[in-house]
mmCIF file of C-alpha atoms in Angstrom:
data_model
loop_
_atom_site.group_PDB
_atom_site.id
_atom_site.type_symbol
_atom_site.label_atom_id
_atom_site.label_comp_id
_atom_site.label_asym_id
_atom_site.label_seq_id
_atom_site.Cartn_x
_atom_site.Cartn_y
_atom_site.Cartn_z
ATOM 1 C CA MET A 1 23.626 35.851 26.424
ATOM 2 C CA THR A 2 22.135 38.150 23.781
ATOM 3 C CA ARG A 3 21.715 37.212 20.159
ATOM 4 C CA THR A 4 24.331 39.784 19.125
ATOM 5 C CA ILE A 5 26.964 38.283 21.406
ATOM 6 C CA ALA A 6 26.084 34.769 20.262
ATOM 7 C CA ALA A 7 26.230 35.812 16.603
ATOM 8 C CA LEU A 8 29.617 37.538 16.934
ATOM 9 C CA ALA A 9 31.107 34.675 18.917
ATOM 10 C CA THR A 10 29.794 32.138 16.411
ATOM 11 C CA LEU A 11 31.211 34.173 13.540
ATOM 12 C CA VAL A 12 34.679 34.427 15.101
ATOM 13 C CA GLY A 13 34.727 30.812 16.258
ATOM 14 C CA GLY A 14 33.352 29.461 12.994
ATOM 15 C CA ALA A 15 35.820 31.433 10.889
ATOM 16 C CA LEU A 16 38.871 30.229 12.822
ATOM 17 C CA GLY A 17 37.492 26.697 13.091
ATOM 18 C CA ALA A 18 37.093 26.573 9.326
ATOM 19 C CA ALA A 19 40.556 28.066 8.810
ATOM 20 C CA SER A 20 42.088 25.435 11.099
ATOM 21 C CA ALA A 21 40.814 22.690 8.801
ATOM 22 C CA ALA A 22 43.386 23.805 6.234
ATOM 23 C CA VAL A 23 46.179 22.557 8.525
ATOM 24 C CA PRO A 24 46.785 18.834 7.941
ATOM 25 C CA VAL A 25 46.752 16.228 10.693
ATOM 26 C CA ALA A 26 50.212 16.373 12.241
ATOM 27 C CA ASP A 27 50.093 15.271 15.884
ATOM 28 C CA THR A 28 51.835 11.926 16.296
ATOM 29 C CA ASP A 29 49.810 11.031 19.401
ATOM 30 C CA VAL A 30 46.658 10.740 17.301
ATOM 31 C CA PHE A 31 47.668 7.252 16.152
ATOM 32 C CA TRP A 32 47.925 6.045 19.752
ATOM 33 C CA HIS A 33 44.583 7.619 20.641
ATOM 34 C CA LEU A 34 42.878 5.981 17.657
ATOM 35 C CA ALA A 35 44.436 2.586 18.385
ATOM 36 C CA THR A 36 43.418 2.812 22.041
ATOM 37 C CA ALA A 37 39.832 3.635 21.055
ATOM 38 C CA ARG A 38 39.787 0.703 18.624
ATOM 39 C CA GLU A 39 40.931 -1.646 21.374
ATOM 40 C CA THR A 40 38.376 -0.167 23.768
ATOM 41 C CA LEU A 41 35.547 -0.945 21.357
ATOM 42 C CA ALA A 42 36.884 -4.435 20.677
ATOM 43 C CA ASN A 43 37.921 -5.592 24.149
ATOM 44 C CA GLY A 44 36.859 -2.984 26.706
ATOM 45 C CA LEU A 45 38.789 -0.159 28.300
ATOM 46 C CA VAL A 46 42.546 -0.308 27.804
ATOM 47 C CA ARG A 47 44.023 -0.334 31.296
ATOM 48 C CA ALA A 48 47.517 -1.613 30.412
ATOM 49 C CA ASP A 49 50.019 -0.581 27.744
ATOM 50 C CA ALA A 50 49.473 -2.719 24.668
ATOM 51 C CA PHE A 51 51.421 -0.805 22.020
ATOM 52 C CA SER A 52 55.012 -0.327 23.217
ATOM 53 C CA TRP A 53 57.771 -2.871 23.723
ATOM 54 C CA THR A 54 59.515 -0.903 26.477
ATOM 55 C CA ALA A 55 56.527 -0.655 28.861
ATOM 56 C CA ARG A 56 54.149 -3.301 27.589
ATOM 57 C CA GLY A 57 51.686 -4.296 30.302
ATOM 58 C CA ALA A 58 52.318 -1.224 32.442
ATOM 59 C CA PRO A 59 49.149 0.443 33.817
ATOM 60 C CA VAL A 60 47.786 3.340 31.747
ATOM 61 C CA ALA A 61 45.214 5.985 32.658
ATOM 62 C CA THR A 62 41.676 5.763 31.324
ATOM 63 C CA ASP A 63 40.896 9.463 31.817
ATOM 64 C CA GLN A 64 40.659 10.151 28.063
ATOM 65 C CA TRP A 65 38.544 7.179 26.958
ATOM 66 C CA LEU A 66 35.553 9.211 25.747
ATOM 67 C CA GLY A 67 37.741 11.748 23.945
ATOM 68 C CA GLN A 68 39.519 8.890 22.206
ATOM 69 C CA LEU A 69 36.209 7.325 21.161
ATOM 70 C CA LEU A 70 35.087 10.657 19.692
ATOM 71 C CA LEU A 71 38.283 10.832 17.646
ATOM 72 C CA TYR A 72 37.820 7.247 16.494
ATOM 73 C CA ALA A 73 34.174 7.889 15.599
ATOM 74 C CA ALA A 74 35.258 10.845 13.460
ATOM 75 C CA TYR A 75 37.954 8.734 11.803
ATOM 76 C CA SER A 76 35.527 5.862 11.167
ATOM 77 C CA ALA A 77 32.991 8.235 9.642
ATOM 78 C CA GLY A 78 35.342 10.117 7.351
ATOM 79 C CA SER A 79 38.931 8.913 7.694
ATOM 80 C CA TRP A 80 41.353 11.816 8.193
ATOM 81 C CA ILE A 81 38.799 14.286 6.834
ATOM 82 C CA GLY A 82 36.572 13.238 9.715
ATOM 83 C CA VAL A 83 39.367 13.882 12.214
ATOM 84 C CA LEU A 84 39.947 17.302 10.668
ATOM 85 C CA GLY A 85 36.222 17.984 10.912
ATOM 86 C CA LEU A 86 36.115 17.119 14.613
ATOM 87 C CA ARG A 87 39.184 19.249 15.231
ATOM 88 C CA ALA A 88 37.619 22.186 13.364
ATOM 89 C CA VAL A 89 34.420 21.928 15.404
ATOM 90 C CA ALA A 90 36.407 21.799 18.662
ATOM 91 C CA VAL A 91 38.456 24.846 17.624
ATOM 92 C CA ALA A 92 35.262 26.705 16.708
ATOM 93 C CA VAL A 93 33.749 25.944 20.119
ATOM 94 C CA LEU A 94 36.982 26.886 21.896
ATOM 95 C CA VAL A 95 37.420 30.212 20.109
ATOM 96 C CA GLY A 96 33.709 30.996 20.122
ATOM 97 C CA CYS A 97 33.485 30.515 23.892
ATOM 98 C CA ILE A 98 36.573 32.682 24.467
ATOM 99 C CA ALA A 99 35.028 35.467 22.390
ATOM 100 C CA ALA A 100 31.594 35.062 23.992
ATOM 101 C CA ALA A 101 33.038 35.232 27.519
ATOM 102 C CA ALA A 102 34.784 38.510 26.674
ATOM 103 C CA LEU A 103 31.680 39.944 24.995
ATOM 104 C CA ALA A 104 29.472 38.909 27.912
ATOM 105 C CA ARG A 105 31.559 41.025 30.289
ATOM 106 C CA ARG A 106 31.742 44.074 27.993
ATOM 107 C CA PRO A 107 28.908 43.902 25.429
ATOM 108 C CA SER A 108 28.914 47.670 24.913
ATOM 109 C CA ALA A 109 32.308 47.536 23.156
ATOM 110 C CA PRO A 110 32.317 44.397 20.988
ATOM 111 C CA LEU A 111 35.402 45.280 18.949
ATOM 112 C CA ALA A 112 37.441 46.045 22.064
ATOM 113 C CA SER A 113 36.235 42.820 23.702
ATOM 114 C CA ILE A 114 37.220 40.740 20.676
ATOM 115 C CA ALA A 115 40.605 42.495 20.552
ATOM 116 C CA ILE A 116 41.231 41.660 24.219
ATOM 117 C CA ALA A 117 40.364 38.020 23.459
ATOM 118 C CA VAL A 118 42.996 37.804 20.709
ATOM 119 C CA PRO A 119 45.989 36.901 22.964
ATOM 120 C CA SER A 120 44.180 33.913 24.467
ATOM 121 C CA ILE A 121 43.042 32.792 21.022
ATOM 122 C CA VAL A 122 46.625 33.036 19.750
ATOM 123 C CA LEU A 123 47.979 31.133 22.762
ATOM 124 C CA SER A 124 45.327 28.443 22.317
ATOM 125 C CA ARG A 125 46.700 27.790 18.827
ATOM 126 C CA SER A 126 49.281 25.466 20.372
ATOM 127 C CA ILE A 127 46.518 23.056 21.411
ATOM 128 C CA TRP A 128 44.619 22.985 18.110
ATOM 129 C CA VAL A 129 45.713 19.372 17.713
ATOM 130 C CA GLU A 130 44.069 15.993 17.195
ATOM 131 C CA ARG A 131 43.972 15.043 20.863
ATOM 132 C CA PRO A 132 41.400 14.798 23.647
ATOM 133 C CA GLU A 133 43.364 17.709 25.130
ATOM 134 C CA LEU A 134 41.757 20.029 22.557
ATOM 135 C CA LEU A 135 38.293 18.775 23.511
ATOM 136 C CA GLY A 136 39.153 19.388 27.169
ATOM 137 C CA ALA A 137 40.286 22.945 26.378
ATOM 138 C CA ALA A 138 37.038 23.620 24.524
ATOM 139 C CA LEU A 139 35.073 22.405 27.547
ATOM 140 C CA PHE A 140 37.215 24.600 29.811
ATOM 141 C CA ALA A 141 36.416 27.644 27.662
ATOM 142 C CA ALA A 142 32.726 26.697 27.783
ATOM 143 C CA LEU A 143 32.887 26.483 31.590
ATOM 144 C CA VAL A 144 34.580 29.888 31.840
ATOM 145 C CA LEU A 145 31.770 31.295 29.686
ATOM 146 C CA LEU A 146 29.065 29.723 31.853
ATOM 147 C CA LEU A 147 30.630 31.225 34.963
ATOM 148 C CA GLN A 148 30.322 34.712 33.439
ATOM 149 C CA LEU A 149 26.587 34.478 32.754
ATOM 150 C CA PRO A 150 23.822 35.507 35.163
ATOM 151 C CA GLY A 151 20.959 33.353 36.370
ATOM 152 C CA ARG A 152 20.641 29.752 37.506
ATOM 153 C CA ALA A 153 20.698 28.042 34.108
ATOM 154 C CA PRO A 154 24.472 28.475 33.461
ATOM 155 C CA LEU A 155 25.287 26.913 36.829
ATOM 156 C CA LEU A 156 22.953 24.001 36.144
ATOM 157 C CA LEU A 157 24.496 23.518 32.685
ATOM 158 C CA ALA A 158 27.926 23.333 34.305
ATOM 159 C CA ALA A 159 26.866 20.150 36.089
ATOM 160 C CA PRO A 160 26.558 17.818 33.051
ATOM 161 C CA LEU A 161 29.498 19.571 31.394
ATOM 162 C CA LEU A 162 31.799 18.557 34.260
ATOM 163 C CA VAL A 163 30.621 14.939 34.273
ATOM 164 C CA VAL A 164 31.150 14.587 30.508
ATOM 165 C CA TRP A 165 34.485 16.408 30.666
ATOM 166 C CA ALA A 166 35.723 14.002 33.361
ATOM 167 C CA ASN A 167 35.527 11.198 30.794
ATOM 168 C CA VAL A 168 37.008 13.232 27.925
ATOM 169 C CA HIS A 169 40.273 14.499 29.413
ATOM 170 C CA GLY A 170 42.052 14.803 32.744
ATOM 171 C CA SER A 171 41.962 18.613 32.588
ATOM 172 C CA PHE A 172 38.456 18.338 34.059
ATOM 173 C CA ALA A 173 40.071 18.377 37.507
ATOM 174 C CA LEU A 174 40.887 22.060 37.039
ATOM 175 C CA GLY A 175 37.320 22.861 36.018
ATOM 176 C CA SER A 176 35.809 20.914 38.898
ATOM 177 C CA GLY A 177 38.161 22.614 41.358
ATOM 178 C CA LEU A 178 37.171 26.062 40.090
ATOM 179 C CA VAL A 179 33.469 25.215 40.275
ATOM 180 C CA LEU A 180 33.894 24.059 43.878
ATOM 181 C CA LEU A 181 35.574 27.363 44.783
ATOM 182 C CA VAL A 182 32.983 29.482 42.992
ATOM 183 C CA SER A 183 30.096 27.432 44.399
ATOM 184 C CA ALA A 184 31.374 27.639 47.974
ATOM 185 C CA HIS A 185 31.475 31.418 47.697
ATOM 186 C CA GLY A 186 28.113 31.549 45.937
ATOM 187 C CA ILE A 187 26.369 29.436 48.557
ATOM 188 C CA LEU A 188 27.526 31.895 51.211
ATOM 189 C CA ALA A 189 27.060 35.158 49.309
ATOM 190 C CA ASP A 190 24.314 34.605 46.706
ATOM 191 C CA ARG A 191 21.224 33.381 48.531
ATOM 192 C CA PRO A 192 18.809 33.470 45.527
ATOM 193 C CA ARG A 193 21.024 31.043 43.569
ATOM 194 C CA ARG A 194 22.140 28.926 46.512
ATOM 195 C CA ARG A 195 20.498 25.747 45.207
ATOM 196 C CA ALA A 196 22.022 26.191 41.748
ATOM 197 C CA TYR A 197 25.465 26.586 43.307
ATOM 198 C CA ALA A 198 24.860 23.501 45.422
ATOM 199 C CA ALA A 199 23.930 21.518 42.307
ATOM 200 C CA ALA A 200 27.086 22.684 40.522
ATOM 201 C CA ALA A 201 29.210 21.775 43.548
ATOM 202 C CA ALA A 202 27.593 18.326 43.747
ATOM 203 C CA ALA A 203 28.341 17.746 40.058
ATOM 204 C CA ALA A 204 31.954 18.831 40.607
ATOM 205 C CA LEU A 205 32.311 16.248 43.359
ATOM 206 C CA LEU A 206 30.566 13.568 41.306
ATOM 207 C CA SER A 207 32.882 14.247 38.375
ATOM 208 C CA PHE A 208 35.726 12.845 40.472
ATOM 209 C CA VAL A 209 34.080 9.429 40.657
ATOM 210 C CA LEU A 210 31.675 9.085 37.686
ATOM 211 C CA THR A 211 34.373 7.627 35.445
ATOM 212 C CA PRO A 212 35.560 4.057 34.742
ATOM 213 C CA ALA A 213 38.480 4.582 37.109
ATOM 214 C CA GLY A 214 36.434 6.268 39.820
ATOM 215 C CA ILE A 215 38.522 8.478 42.065
ATOM 216 C CA GLY A 216 41.551 6.982 40.289
ATOM 217 C CA THR A 217 40.800 9.338 37.400
ATOM 218 C CA LEU A 218 42.645 11.975 39.413
ATOM 219 C CA ALA A 219 45.832 9.918 39.328
ATOM 220 C CA ALA A 220 46.984 11.116 35.908
ATOM 221 C CA PRO A 221 46.456 14.867 36.486
ATOM 222 C CA GLY A 222 47.766 14.446 40.034
ATOM 223 C CA VAL A 223 51.007 12.824 38.922
ATOM 224 C CA HIS A 224 51.562 15.412 36.192
ATOM 225 C CA LEU A 225 50.958 18.229 38.659
ATOM 226 C CA ALA A 226 53.259 16.816 41.340
ATOM 227 C CA ASP A 227 56.002 15.561 39.024
ATOM 228 C CA PRO A 228 55.715 17.089 35.533
ATOM 229 C CA PRO A 229 57.716 15.279 32.833
ATOM 230 C CA ARG A 230 60.009 18.206 32.099
ATOM 231 C CA GLU A 231 61.768 16.260 29.345
ATOM 232 C CA ILE A 232 58.607 16.758 27.240
ATOM 233 C CA GLN A 233 58.508 20.215 25.684
ATOM 234 C CA GLU A 234 54.912 21.030 26.600
ATOM 235 C CA TRP A 235 55.660 20.283 30.254
ATOM 236 C CA ALA A 236 58.655 22.623 30.405
ATOM 237 C CA LEU A 237 58.493 25.761 32.519
ATOM 238 C CA PRO A 238 57.157 28.878 30.737
ATOM 239 C CA ASP A 239 59.912 30.839 29.043
ATOM 240 C CA PRO A 240 59.159 34.560 28.463
ATOM 241 C CA THR A 241 61.960 34.718 25.873
ATOM 242 C CA THR A 242 59.851 32.641 23.465
ATOM 243 C CA ALA A 243 56.967 34.133 21.479
ATOM 244 C CA ALA A 244 54.314 32.157 23.362
ATOM 245 C CA GLY A 245 56.004 32.771 26.702
ATOM 246 C CA ALA A 246 56.205 36.510 26.054
ATOM 247 C CA LEU A 247 52.502 36.641 25.173
ATOM 248 C CA TRP A 248 51.610 34.673 28.319
ATOM 249 C CA ALA A 249 53.767 37.022 30.417
ATOM 250 C CA ALA A 250 52.062 40.025 28.800
ATOM 251 C CA VAL A 251 48.613 38.681 29.698
ATOM 252 C CA LEU A 252 49.792 38.066 33.259
ATOM 253 C CA ALA A 253 51.172 41.603 33.467
ATOM 254 C CA LEU A 254 47.918 43.058 32.132
ATOM 255 C CA VAL A 255 45.922 41.173 34.750
ATOM 256 C CA VAL A 256 48.156 42.574 37.492
ATOM 257 C CA LEU A 257 47.849 46.061 35.984
ATOM 258 C CA ALA A 258 44.064 45.852 35.743
ATOM 259 C CA ALA A 259 43.771 44.508 39.276
ATOM 260 C CA SER A 260 45.969 47.269 40.704
ATOM 261 C CA LEU A 261 43.906 50.028 39.082
ATOM 262 C CA SER A 262 40.447 48.543 39.524
ATOM 263 C CA HIS A 263 38.380 48.929 42.668
ATOM 264 C CA ARG A 264 35.565 46.601 41.584
ATOM 265 C CA THR A 265 37.233 43.201 41.224
ATOM 266 C CA ARG A 266 34.704 40.502 42.038
ATOM 267 C CA THR A 267 35.541 37.643 44.347
ATOM 268 C CA ARG A 268 34.507 35.225 41.600
ATOM 269 C CA ASP A 269 37.164 36.661 39.281
ATOM 270 C CA VAL A 270 39.805 36.084 41.951
ATOM 271 C CA LEU A 271 38.626 32.507 42.489
ATOM 272 C CA ILE A 272 38.833 31.767 38.763
ATOM 273 C CA VAL A 273 41.879 33.719 37.591
ATOM 274 C CA VAL A 274 44.335 33.306 40.465
ATOM 275 C CA PRO A 275 44.377 29.463 40.649
ATOM 276 C CA VAL A 276 44.810 29.151 36.881
ATOM 277 C CA ALA A 277 47.538 31.810 36.946
ATOM 278 C CA VAL A 278 49.434 29.798 39.555
ATOM 279 C CA LEU A 279 48.940 26.637 37.508
ATOM 280 C CA SER A 280 50.273 28.359 34.391
ATOM 281 C CA LEU A 281 53.563 29.001 36.181
ATOM 282 C CA LEU A 282 54.195 25.254 36.281
ATOM 283 C CA ALA A 283 54.117 24.221 32.612
ATOM 284 C CA VAL A 284 53.922 25.554 29.069
ATOM 285 C CA ARG A 285 50.769 23.553 28.332
ATOM 286 C CA HIS A 286 48.865 25.490 31.017
ATOM 287 C CA MET A 287 49.612 28.931 29.573
ATOM 288 C CA PRO A 288 46.598 28.947 27.206
ATOM 289 C CA LEU A 289 44.276 27.958 30.055
ATOM 290 C CA PHE A 290 45.346 30.994 32.059
ATOM 291 C CA ALA A 291 44.768 33.324 29.118
ATOM 292 C CA ILE A 292 41.301 31.823 28.577
ATOM 293 C CA ALA A 293 40.410 32.263 32.248
ATOM 294 C CA ALA A 294 41.740 35.839 32.340
ATOM 295 C CA THR A 295 40.070 37.100 29.154
ATOM 296 C CA PRO A 296 36.627 37.938 30.644
ATOM 297 C CA TYR A 297 38.238 39.812 33.529
ATOM 298 C CA LEU A 298 40.465 41.783 31.166
ATOM 299 C CA ALA A 299 37.554 42.562 28.847
ATOM 300 C CA GLU A 300 35.801 44.382 31.692
ATOM 301 C CA HIS A 301 38.691 45.878 33.623
ATOM 302 C CA LEU A 302 41.580 46.518 31.208
ATOM 303 C CA PRO A 303 39.875 49.460 29.408
ATOM 304 C CA VAL A 304 39.147 51.017 32.820
ATOM 305 C CA ALA A 305 42.792 50.586 33.835
ATOM 306 C CA LEU A 306 44.040 52.114 30.582
ATOM 307 C CA ARG A 307 41.748 55.113 31.016
ATOM 308 C CA ALA A 308 43.025 55.552 34.559
ATOM 309 C CA ILE A 309 46.609 55.533 33.292
ATOM 310 C CA GLY A 310 45.690 58.033 30.592
ATOM 311 C CA ALA A 311 44.067 60.311 33.131
ATOM 312 C CA ARG A 312 47.118 60.166 35.403
ATOM 313 C CA LEU A 313 49.457 60.902 32.516
ATOM 314 C CA GLY A 314 47.256 63.816 31.529
ATOM 315 C CA VAL A 315 47.369 65.257 35.041
ATOM 316 C CA ALA A 316 51.121 64.755 35.167
ATOM 317 C CA GLY A 317 51.493 66.497 31.800
ATOM 318 C CA ARG A 318 49.486 69.525 32.915
ATOM 319 C CA GLU A 319 51.562 69.766 36.091
ATOM 320 C CA VAL A 320 54.762 69.750 34.020
ATOM 321 C CA GLU A 321 53.373 72.518 31.787
ATOM 322 C CA ARG A 322 52.665 74.623 34.855
#
């Protein structure tokens, strides 16, 4: 990644991260996350509900323990200002990685690349909250960026990212699944980087077990995927009649448009974009993840598709004049 791309991405991410700090803490789940982290430090991992009277003693997932500890560390260091600071840093990383992934695919047109990244940045606004979910989204955006970069180093960096992410938030399962798909293809088609792909694939597999719950870490994302709690707003089906739903649908339509008019779609793009697109059909909370995954592809292919449409319209116009 060139210095120019890094500088632009840092500028965009830093500006929006700083702006997000002006929004006060408002997510009600933050109190539960902080209390769980406090209990974890005092008595070990919280494996049973200790805070409600309706389900006290019921088993709870431990897939967010590290994310909760990070929130509690921020709160201990600076009270709610500390929590806002951590949130601002996470937003900066999230937005910066989205912008960098777009710029990496089309560095010759930085303004156009940033413009194409805007829809995913806007959609991600719904997860700029004081939860491990935000940290997981930032790590997802970082993974998408790494998968756009050439060389072995990005693949090797993906390995520790996945292992850390597995202890931060359950969304790691999506990232590990994508890395397994990309690595399987890379091992077969990219001989010079075969070992790097193998290392990334090994890390993806290890991420499923290198957590306090072991393979049980997949229980929480598995249950939510198989039986989403539709009574919770963020788990409702996407609704294109809402502002966020319309933007998500527009990104989906642009991906289809770009794919139909492009003859150079890489297999890696298919392996990344299609699974996340399918996932986004299942719940509102997955819509930003699809936009993040699709942004690099759109940055490279959408301008080509628009030029193709313009050329066809121009030909059609000249034929009408004749």
